[in-house]
JSON list of C-alpha atoms in Angstrom, two decimals:
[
{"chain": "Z", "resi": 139, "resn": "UNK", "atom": "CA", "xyz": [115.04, 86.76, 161.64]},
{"chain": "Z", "resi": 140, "resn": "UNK", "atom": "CA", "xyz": [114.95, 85.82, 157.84]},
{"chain": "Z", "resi": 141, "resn": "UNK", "atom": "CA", "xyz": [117.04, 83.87, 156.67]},
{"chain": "Z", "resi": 142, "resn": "UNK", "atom": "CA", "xyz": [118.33, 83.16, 153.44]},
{"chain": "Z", "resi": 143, "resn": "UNK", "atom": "CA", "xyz": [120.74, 80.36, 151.57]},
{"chain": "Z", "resi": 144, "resn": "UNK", "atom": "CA", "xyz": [124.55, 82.19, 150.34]},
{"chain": "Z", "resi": 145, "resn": "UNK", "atom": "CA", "xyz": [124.84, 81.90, 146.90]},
{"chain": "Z", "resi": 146, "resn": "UNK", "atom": "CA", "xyz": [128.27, 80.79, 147.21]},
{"chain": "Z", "resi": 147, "resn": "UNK", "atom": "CA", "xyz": [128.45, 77.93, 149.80]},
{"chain": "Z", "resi": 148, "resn": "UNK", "atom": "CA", "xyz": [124.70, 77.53, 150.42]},
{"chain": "Z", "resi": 149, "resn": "UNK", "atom": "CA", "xyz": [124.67, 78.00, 153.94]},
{"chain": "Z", "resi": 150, "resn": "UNK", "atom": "CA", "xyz": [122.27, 79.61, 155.93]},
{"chain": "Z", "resi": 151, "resn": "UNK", "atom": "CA", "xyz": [122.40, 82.82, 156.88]},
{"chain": "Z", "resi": 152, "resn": "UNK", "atom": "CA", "xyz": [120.74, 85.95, 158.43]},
{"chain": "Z", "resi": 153, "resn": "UNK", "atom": "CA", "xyz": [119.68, 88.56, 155.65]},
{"chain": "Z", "resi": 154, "resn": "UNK", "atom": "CA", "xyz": [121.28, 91.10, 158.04]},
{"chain": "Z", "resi": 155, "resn": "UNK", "atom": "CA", "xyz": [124.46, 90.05, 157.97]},
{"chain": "Z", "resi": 156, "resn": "UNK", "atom": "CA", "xyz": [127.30, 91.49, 156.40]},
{"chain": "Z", "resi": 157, "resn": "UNK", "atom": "CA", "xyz": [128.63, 88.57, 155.21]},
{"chain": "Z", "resi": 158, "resn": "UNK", "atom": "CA", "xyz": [128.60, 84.65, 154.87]},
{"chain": "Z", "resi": 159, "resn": "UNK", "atom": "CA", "xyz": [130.02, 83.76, 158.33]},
{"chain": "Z", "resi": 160, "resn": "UNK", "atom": "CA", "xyz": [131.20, 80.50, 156.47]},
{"chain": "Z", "resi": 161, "resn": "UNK", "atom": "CA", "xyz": [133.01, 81.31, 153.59]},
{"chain": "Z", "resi": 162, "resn": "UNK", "atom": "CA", "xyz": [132.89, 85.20, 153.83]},
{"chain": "Z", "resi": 163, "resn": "UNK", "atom": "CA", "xyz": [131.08, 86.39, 150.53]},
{"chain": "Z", "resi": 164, "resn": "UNK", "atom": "CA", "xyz": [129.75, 89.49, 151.11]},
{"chain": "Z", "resi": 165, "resn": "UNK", "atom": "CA", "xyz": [125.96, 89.91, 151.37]},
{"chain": "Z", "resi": 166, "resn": "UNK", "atom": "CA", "xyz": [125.32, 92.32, 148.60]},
{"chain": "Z", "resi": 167, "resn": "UNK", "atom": "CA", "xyz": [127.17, 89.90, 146.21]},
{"chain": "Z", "resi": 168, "resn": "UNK", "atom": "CA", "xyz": [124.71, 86.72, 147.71]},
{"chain": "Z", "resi": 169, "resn": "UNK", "atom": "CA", "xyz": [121.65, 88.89, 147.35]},
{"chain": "Z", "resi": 170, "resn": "UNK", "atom": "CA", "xyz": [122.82, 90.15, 144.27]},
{"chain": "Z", "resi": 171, "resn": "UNK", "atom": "CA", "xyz": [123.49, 86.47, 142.89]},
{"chain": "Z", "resi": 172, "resn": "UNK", "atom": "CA", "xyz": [119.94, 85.57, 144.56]},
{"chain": "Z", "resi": 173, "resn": "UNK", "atom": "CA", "xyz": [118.09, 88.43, 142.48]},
{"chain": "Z", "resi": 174, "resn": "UNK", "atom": "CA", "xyz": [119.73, 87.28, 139.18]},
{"chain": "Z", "resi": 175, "resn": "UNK", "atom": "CA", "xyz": [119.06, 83.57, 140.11]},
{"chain": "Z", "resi": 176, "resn": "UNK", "atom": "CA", "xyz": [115.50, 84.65, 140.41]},
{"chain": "Z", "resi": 177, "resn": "UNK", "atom": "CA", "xyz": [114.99, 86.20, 137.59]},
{"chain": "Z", "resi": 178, "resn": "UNK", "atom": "CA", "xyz": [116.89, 83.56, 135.74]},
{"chain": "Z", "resi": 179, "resn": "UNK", "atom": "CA", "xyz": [114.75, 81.03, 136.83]},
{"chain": "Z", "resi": 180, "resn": "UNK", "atom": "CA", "xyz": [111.68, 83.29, 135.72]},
{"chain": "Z", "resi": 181, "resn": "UNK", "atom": "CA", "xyz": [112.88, 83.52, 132.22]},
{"chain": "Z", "resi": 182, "resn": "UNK", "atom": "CA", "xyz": [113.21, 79.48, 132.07]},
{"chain": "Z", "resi": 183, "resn": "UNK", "atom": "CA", "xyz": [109.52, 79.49, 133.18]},
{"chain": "Z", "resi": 184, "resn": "UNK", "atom": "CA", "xyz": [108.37, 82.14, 130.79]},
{"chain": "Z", "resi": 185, "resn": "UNK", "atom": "CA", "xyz": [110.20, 80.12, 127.85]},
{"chain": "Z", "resi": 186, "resn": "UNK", "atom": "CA", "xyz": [108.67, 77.05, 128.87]},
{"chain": "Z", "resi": 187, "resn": "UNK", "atom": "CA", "xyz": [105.14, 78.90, 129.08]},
{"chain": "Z", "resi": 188, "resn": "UNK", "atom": "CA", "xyz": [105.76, 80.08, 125.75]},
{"chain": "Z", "resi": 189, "resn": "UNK", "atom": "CA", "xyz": [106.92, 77.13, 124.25]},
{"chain": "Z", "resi": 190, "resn": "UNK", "atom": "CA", "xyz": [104.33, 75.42, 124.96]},
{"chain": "Z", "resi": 191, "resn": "UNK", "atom": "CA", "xyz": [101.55, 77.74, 123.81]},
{"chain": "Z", "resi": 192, "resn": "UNK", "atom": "CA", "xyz": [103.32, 78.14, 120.80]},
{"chain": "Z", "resi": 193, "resn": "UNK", "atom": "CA", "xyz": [103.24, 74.16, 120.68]},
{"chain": "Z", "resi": 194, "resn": "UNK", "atom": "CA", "xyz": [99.52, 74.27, 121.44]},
{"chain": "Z", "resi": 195, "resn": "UNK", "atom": "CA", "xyz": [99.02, 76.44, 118.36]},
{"chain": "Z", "resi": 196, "resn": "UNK", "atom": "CA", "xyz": [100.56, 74.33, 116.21]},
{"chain": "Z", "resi": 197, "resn": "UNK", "atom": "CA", "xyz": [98.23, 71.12, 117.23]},
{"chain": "Z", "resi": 198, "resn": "UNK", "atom": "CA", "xyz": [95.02, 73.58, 117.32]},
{"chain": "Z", "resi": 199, "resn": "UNK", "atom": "CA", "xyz": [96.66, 74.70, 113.40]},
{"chain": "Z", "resi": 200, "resn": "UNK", "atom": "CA", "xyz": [97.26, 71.37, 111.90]},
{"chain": "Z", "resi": 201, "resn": "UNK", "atom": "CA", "xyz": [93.80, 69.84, 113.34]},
{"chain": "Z", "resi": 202, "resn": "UNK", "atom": "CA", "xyz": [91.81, 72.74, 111.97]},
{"chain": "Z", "resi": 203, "resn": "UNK", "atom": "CA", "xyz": [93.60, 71.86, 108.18]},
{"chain": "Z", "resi": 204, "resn": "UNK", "atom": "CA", "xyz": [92.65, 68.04, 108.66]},
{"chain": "Z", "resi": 205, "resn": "UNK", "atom": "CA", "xyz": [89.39, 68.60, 109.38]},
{"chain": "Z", "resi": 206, "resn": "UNK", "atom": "CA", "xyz": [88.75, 71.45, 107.14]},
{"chain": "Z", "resi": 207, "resn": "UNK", "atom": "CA", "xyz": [86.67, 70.74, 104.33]},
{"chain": "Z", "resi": 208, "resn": "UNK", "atom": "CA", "xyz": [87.96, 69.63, 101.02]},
{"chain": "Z", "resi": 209, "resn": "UNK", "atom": "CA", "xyz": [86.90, 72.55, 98.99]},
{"chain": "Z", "resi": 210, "resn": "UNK", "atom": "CA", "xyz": [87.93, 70.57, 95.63]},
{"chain": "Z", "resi": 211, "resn": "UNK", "atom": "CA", "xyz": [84.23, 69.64, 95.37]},
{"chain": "Z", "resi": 212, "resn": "UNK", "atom": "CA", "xyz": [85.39, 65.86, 94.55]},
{"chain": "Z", "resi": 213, "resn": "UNK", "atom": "CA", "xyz": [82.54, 63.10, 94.53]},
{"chain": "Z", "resi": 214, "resn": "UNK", "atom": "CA", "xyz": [83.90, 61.07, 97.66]},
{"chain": "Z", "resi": 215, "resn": "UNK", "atom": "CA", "xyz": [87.24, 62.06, 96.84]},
{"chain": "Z", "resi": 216, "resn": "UNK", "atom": "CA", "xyz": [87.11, 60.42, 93.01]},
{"chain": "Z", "resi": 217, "resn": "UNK", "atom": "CA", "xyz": [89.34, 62.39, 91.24]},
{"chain": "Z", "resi": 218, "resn": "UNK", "atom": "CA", "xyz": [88.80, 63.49, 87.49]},
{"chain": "Z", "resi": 219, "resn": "UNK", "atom": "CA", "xyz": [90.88, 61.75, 84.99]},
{"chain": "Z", "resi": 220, "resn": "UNK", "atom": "CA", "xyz": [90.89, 58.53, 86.53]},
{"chain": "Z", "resi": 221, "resn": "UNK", "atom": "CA", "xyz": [90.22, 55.62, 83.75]},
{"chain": "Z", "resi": 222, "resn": "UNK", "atom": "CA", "xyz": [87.70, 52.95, 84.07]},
{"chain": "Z", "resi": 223, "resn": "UNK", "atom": "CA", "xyz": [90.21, 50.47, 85.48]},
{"chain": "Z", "resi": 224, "resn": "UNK", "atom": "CA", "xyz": [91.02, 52.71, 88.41]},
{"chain": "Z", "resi": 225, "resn": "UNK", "atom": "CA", "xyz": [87.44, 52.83, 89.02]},
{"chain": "Z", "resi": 226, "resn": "UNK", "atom": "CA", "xyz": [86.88, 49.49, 89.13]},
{"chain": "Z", "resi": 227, "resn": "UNK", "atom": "CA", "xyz": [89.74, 48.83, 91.93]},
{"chain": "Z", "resi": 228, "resn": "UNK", "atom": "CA", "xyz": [88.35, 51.65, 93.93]},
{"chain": "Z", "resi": 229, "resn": "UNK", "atom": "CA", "xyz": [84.61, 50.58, 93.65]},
{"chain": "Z", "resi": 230, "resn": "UNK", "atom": "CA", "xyz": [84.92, 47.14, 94.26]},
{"chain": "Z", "resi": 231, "resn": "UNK", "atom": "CA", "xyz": [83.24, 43.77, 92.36]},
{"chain": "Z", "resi": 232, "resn": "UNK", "atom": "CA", "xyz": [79.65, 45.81, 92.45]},
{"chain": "Z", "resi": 233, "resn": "UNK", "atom": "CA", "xyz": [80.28, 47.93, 89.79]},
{"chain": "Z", "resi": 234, "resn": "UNK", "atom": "CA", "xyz": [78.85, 47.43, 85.87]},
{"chain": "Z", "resi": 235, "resn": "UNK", "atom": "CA", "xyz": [80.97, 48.50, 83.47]},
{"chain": "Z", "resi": 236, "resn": "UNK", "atom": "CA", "xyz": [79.83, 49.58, 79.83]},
{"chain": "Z", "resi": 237, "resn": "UNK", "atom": "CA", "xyz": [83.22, 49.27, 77.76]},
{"chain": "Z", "resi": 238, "resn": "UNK", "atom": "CA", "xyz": [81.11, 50.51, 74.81]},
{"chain": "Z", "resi": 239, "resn": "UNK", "atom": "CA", "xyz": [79.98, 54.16, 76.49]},
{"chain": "Z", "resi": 240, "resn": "UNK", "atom": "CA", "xyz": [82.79, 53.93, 79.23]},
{"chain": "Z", "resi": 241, "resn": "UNK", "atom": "CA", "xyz": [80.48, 54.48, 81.74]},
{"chain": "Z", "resi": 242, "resn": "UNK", "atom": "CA", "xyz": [80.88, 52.34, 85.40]},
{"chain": "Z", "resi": 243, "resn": "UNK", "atom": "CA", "xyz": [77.39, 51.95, 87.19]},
{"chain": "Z", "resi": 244, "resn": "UNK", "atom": "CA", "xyz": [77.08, 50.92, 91.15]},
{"chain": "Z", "resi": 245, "resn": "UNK", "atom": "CA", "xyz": [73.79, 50.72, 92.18]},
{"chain": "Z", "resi": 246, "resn": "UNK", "atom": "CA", "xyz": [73.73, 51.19, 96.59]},
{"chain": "Z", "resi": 247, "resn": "UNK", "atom": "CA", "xyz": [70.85, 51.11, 98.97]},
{"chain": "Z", "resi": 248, "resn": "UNK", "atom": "CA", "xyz": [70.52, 53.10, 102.02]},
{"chain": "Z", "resi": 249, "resn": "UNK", "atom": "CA", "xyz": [72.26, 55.87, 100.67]},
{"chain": "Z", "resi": 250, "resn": "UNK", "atom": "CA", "xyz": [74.19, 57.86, 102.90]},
{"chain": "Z", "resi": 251, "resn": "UNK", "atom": "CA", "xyz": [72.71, 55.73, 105.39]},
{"chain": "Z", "resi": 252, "resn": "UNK", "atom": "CA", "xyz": [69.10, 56.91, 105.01]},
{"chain": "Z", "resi": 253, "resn": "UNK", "atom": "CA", "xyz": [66.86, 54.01, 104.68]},
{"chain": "Z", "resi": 254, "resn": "UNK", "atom": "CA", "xyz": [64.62, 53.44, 101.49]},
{"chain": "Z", "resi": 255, "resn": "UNK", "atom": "CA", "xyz": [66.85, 56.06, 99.53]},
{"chain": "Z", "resi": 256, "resn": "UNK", "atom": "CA", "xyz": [68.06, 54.08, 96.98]},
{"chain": "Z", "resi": 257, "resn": "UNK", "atom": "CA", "xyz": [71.15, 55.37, 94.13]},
{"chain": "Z", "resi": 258, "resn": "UNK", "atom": "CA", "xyz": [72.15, 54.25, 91.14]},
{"chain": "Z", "resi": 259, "resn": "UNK", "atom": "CA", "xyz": [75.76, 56.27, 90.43]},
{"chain": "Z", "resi": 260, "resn": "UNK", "atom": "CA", "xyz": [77.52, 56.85, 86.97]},
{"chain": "Z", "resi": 261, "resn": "UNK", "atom": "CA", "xyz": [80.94, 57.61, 86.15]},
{"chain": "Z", "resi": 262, "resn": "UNK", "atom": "CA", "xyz": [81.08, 58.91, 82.47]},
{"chain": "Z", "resi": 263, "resn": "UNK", "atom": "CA", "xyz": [84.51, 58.83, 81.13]},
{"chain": "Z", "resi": 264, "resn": "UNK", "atom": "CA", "xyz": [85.16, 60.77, 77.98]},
{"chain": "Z", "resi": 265, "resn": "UNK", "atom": "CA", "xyz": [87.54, 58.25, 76.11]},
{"chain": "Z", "resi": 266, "resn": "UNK", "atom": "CA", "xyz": [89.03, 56.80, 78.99]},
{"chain": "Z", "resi": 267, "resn": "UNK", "atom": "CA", "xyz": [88.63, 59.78, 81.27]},
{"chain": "Z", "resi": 268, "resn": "UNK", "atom": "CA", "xyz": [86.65, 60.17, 84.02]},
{"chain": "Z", "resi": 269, "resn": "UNK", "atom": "CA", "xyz": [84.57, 63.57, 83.71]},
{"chain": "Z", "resi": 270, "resn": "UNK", "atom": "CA", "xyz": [81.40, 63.50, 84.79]},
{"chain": "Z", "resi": 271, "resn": "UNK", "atom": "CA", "xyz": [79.61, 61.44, 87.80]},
{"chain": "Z", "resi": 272, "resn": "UNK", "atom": "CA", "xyz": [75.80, 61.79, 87.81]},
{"chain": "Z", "resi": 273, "resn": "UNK", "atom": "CA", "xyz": [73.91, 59.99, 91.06]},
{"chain": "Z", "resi": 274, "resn": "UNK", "atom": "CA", "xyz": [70.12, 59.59, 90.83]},
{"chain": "Z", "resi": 275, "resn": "UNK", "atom": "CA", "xyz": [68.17, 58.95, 94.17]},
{"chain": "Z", "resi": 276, "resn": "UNK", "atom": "CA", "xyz": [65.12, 57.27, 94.25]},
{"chain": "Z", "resi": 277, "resn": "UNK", "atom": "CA", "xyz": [62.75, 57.97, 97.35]},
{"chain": "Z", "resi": 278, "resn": "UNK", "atom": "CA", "xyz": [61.13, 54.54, 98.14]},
{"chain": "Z", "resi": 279, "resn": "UNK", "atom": "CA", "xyz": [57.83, 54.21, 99.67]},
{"chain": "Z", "resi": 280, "resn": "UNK", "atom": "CA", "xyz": [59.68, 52.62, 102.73]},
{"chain": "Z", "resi": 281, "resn": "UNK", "atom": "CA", "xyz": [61.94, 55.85, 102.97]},
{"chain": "Z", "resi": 282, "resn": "UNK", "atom": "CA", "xyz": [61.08, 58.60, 106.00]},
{"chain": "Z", "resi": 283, "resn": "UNK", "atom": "CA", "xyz": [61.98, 61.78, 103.56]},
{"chain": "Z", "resi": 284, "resn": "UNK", "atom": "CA", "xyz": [59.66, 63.41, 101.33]},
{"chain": "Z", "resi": 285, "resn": "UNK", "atom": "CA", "xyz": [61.36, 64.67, 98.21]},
{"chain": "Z", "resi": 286, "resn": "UNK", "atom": "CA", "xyz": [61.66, 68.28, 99.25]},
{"chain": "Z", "resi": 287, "resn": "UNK", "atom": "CA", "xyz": [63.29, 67.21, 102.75]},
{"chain": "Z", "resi": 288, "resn": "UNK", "atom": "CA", "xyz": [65.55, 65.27, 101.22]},
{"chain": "Z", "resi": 289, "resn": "UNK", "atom": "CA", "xyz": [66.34, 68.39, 98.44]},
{"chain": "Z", "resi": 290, "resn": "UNK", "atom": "CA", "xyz": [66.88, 70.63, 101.42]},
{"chain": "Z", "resi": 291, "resn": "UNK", "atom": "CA", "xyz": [69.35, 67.93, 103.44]},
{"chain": "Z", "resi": 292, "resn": "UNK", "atom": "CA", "xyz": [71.26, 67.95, 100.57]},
{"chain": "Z", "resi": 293, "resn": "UNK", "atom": "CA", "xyz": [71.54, 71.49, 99.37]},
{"chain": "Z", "resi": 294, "resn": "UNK", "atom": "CA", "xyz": [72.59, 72.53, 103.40]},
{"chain": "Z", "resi": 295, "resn": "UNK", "atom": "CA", "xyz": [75.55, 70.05, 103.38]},
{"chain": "Z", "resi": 296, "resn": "UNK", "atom": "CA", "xyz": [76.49, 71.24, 100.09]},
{"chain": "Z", "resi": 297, "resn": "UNK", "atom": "CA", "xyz": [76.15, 74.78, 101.58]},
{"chain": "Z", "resi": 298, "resn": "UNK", "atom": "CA", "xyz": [78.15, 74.04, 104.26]},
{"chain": "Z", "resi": 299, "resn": "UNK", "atom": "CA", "xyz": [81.18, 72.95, 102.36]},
{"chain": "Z", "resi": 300, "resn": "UNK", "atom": "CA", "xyz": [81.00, 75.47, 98.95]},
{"chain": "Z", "resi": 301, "resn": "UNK", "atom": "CA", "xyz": [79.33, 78.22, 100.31]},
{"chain": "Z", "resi": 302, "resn": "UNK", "atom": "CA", "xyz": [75.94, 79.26, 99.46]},
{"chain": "Z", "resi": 303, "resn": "UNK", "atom": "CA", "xyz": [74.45, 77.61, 96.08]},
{"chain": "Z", "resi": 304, "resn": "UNK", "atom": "CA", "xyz": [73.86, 79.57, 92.65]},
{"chain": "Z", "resi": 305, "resn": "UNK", "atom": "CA", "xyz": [70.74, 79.00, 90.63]},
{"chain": "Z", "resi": 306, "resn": "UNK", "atom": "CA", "xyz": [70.61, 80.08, 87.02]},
{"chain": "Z", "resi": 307, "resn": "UNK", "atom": "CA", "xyz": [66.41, 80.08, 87.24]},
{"chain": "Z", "resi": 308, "resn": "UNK", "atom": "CA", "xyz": [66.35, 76.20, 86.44]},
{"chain": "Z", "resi": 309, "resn": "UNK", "atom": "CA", "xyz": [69.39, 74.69, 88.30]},
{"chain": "Z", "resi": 310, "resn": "UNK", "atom": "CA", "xyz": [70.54, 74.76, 91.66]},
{"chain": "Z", "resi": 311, "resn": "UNK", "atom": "CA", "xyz": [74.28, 74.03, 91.69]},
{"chain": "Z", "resi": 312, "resn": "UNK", "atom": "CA", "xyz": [77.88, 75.02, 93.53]},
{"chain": "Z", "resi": 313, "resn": "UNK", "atom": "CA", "xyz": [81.18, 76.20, 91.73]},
{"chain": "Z", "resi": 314, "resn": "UNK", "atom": "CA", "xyz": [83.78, 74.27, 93.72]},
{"chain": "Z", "resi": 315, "resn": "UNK", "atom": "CA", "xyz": [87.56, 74.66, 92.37]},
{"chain": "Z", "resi": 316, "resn": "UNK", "atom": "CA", "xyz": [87.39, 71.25, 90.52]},
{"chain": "Z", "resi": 317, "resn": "UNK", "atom": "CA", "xyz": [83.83, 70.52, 89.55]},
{"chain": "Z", "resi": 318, "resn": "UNK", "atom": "CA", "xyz": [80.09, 72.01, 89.19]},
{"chain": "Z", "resi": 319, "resn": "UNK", "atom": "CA", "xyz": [77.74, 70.39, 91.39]},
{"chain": "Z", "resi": 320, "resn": "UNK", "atom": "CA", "xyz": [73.90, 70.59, 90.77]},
{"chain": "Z", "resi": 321, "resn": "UNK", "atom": "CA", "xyz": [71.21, 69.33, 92.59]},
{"chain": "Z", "resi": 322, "resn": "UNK", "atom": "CA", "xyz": [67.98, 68.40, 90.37]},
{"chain": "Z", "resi": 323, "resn": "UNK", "atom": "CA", "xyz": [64.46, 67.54, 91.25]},
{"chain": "Z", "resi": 324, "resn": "UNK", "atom": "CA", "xyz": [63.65, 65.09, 88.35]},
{"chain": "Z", "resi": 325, "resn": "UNK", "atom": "CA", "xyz": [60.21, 64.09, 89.37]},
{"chain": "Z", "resi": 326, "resn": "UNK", "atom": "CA", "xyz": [58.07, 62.62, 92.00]},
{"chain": "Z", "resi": 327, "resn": "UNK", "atom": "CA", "xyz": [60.61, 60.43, 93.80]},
{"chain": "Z", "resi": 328, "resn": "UNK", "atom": "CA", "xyz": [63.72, 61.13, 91.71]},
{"chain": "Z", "resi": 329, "resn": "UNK", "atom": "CA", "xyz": [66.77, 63.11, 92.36]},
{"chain": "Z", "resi": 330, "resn": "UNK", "atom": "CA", "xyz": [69.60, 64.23, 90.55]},
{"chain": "Z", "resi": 331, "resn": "UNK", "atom": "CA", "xyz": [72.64, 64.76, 92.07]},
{"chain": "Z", "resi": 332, "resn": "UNK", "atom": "CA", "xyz": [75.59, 65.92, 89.50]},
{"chain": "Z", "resi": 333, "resn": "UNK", "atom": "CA", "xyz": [79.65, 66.54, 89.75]},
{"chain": "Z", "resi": 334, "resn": "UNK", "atom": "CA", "xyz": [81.14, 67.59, 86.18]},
{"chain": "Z", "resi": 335, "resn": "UNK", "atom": "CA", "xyz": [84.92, 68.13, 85.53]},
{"chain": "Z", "resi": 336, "resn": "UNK", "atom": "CA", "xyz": [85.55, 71.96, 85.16]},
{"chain": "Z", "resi": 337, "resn": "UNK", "atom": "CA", "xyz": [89.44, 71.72, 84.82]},
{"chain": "Z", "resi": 338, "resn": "UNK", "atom": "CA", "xyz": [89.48, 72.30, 81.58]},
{"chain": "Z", "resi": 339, "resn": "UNK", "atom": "CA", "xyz": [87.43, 75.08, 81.40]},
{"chain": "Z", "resi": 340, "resn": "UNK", "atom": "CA", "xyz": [89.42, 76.73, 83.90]},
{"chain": "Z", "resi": 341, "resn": "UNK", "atom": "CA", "xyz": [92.51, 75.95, 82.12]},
{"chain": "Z", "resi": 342, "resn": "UNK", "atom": "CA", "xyz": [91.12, 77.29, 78.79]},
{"chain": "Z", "resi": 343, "resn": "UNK", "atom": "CA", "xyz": [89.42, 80.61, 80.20]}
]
């Protein structure tokens, strides 16, 4: 015999009975009570379930936007516009600065990490502007990469955040929404890497 707890007193009871034999509520009011109880219950969890999902979402959402790419096609996140003095606190004590052609040099070994690649970086400022940033690689003898290894590295990380690159028959190079990027084999050893300001040409078109 099954029994089953009345919805009014919470005694036990047989399912066959006609009524709680404690405080008389009939039995299809407790079973009715039960069912809703049941199904009330089943709601909570589906809300909860959903809630959570929907919370789940949310974190999945806002993770992808942190890590997604900054399509801007910024130099290390060195804005255009910035004046010499800016660069200077953001570069550090390395930097040489040409007042004259307001143009800030840092010279950096290792670059990106990859021993014997040595750069020597340039941030042209028109007036006191910054528009163009031009970094020129030099593969040492001590360095693991031939030039067209290092070319290819290169152009596939660029790839991977702009898209695939253009090439006017010369130049290799990426439209990004605030710059043009172009990748340049000089000559034996040397490597151009370029970011120019194209604000104002989008501005003006």
């Amino acid at each position: 015999m099954a029994l089953i707890k009345c919805s009014e007193c919470g005694s036990d009871i047989s399912e066959k009975a006609s009524e709680c034999l404690k405080c008389g509520c009939p039995m299809s009011v407790i079973k009715d009570n039960i069912s809703k109880a049941k199904k009330a219950k089943r709601k909570k969890i589906m809300v909860i379930l959903s809630l959570i999902v929907a919370v789940i979402i949310i974190i999945c959402i806002i993770a992808k936007l942190i890590n997604q790419p900054n399509k801007s096609g910024y130099y290390q996140d060195t804005k255009w516009g910035m004046t010499t003095e800016q660069l200077k606190q953001k570069l550090g004590d390395d930097v040489i600065v040409n007042d004259e052609k307001k143009t800030v040099l840092l010279v950096k070994d290792d670059y990106d990490g990859k021993v014997g690649i040595d750069a020597m970086i340039s941030y042209d400022c028109d007036g006191d502007s910054l528009k163009k940033i031009t970094v020129m690689l030099s593969n040492g003898d001590d360095s693991s990469y031939t030039d067209s290894k290092l070319i290819d590295e290169y152009a596939k990380e660029l790839d991977s955040l702009y898209g695939e690159s253009l090439n006017d028959g010369i130049i290799t190079y990426w439209e990004t929404l605030k710059s043009r990027i172009e990748l340049t084999y000089l000559m034996d050893g040397v490597i151009i890497l370029s970011y120019e300001d194209i604000t104002e040409i989008d501005e003006t078109e």
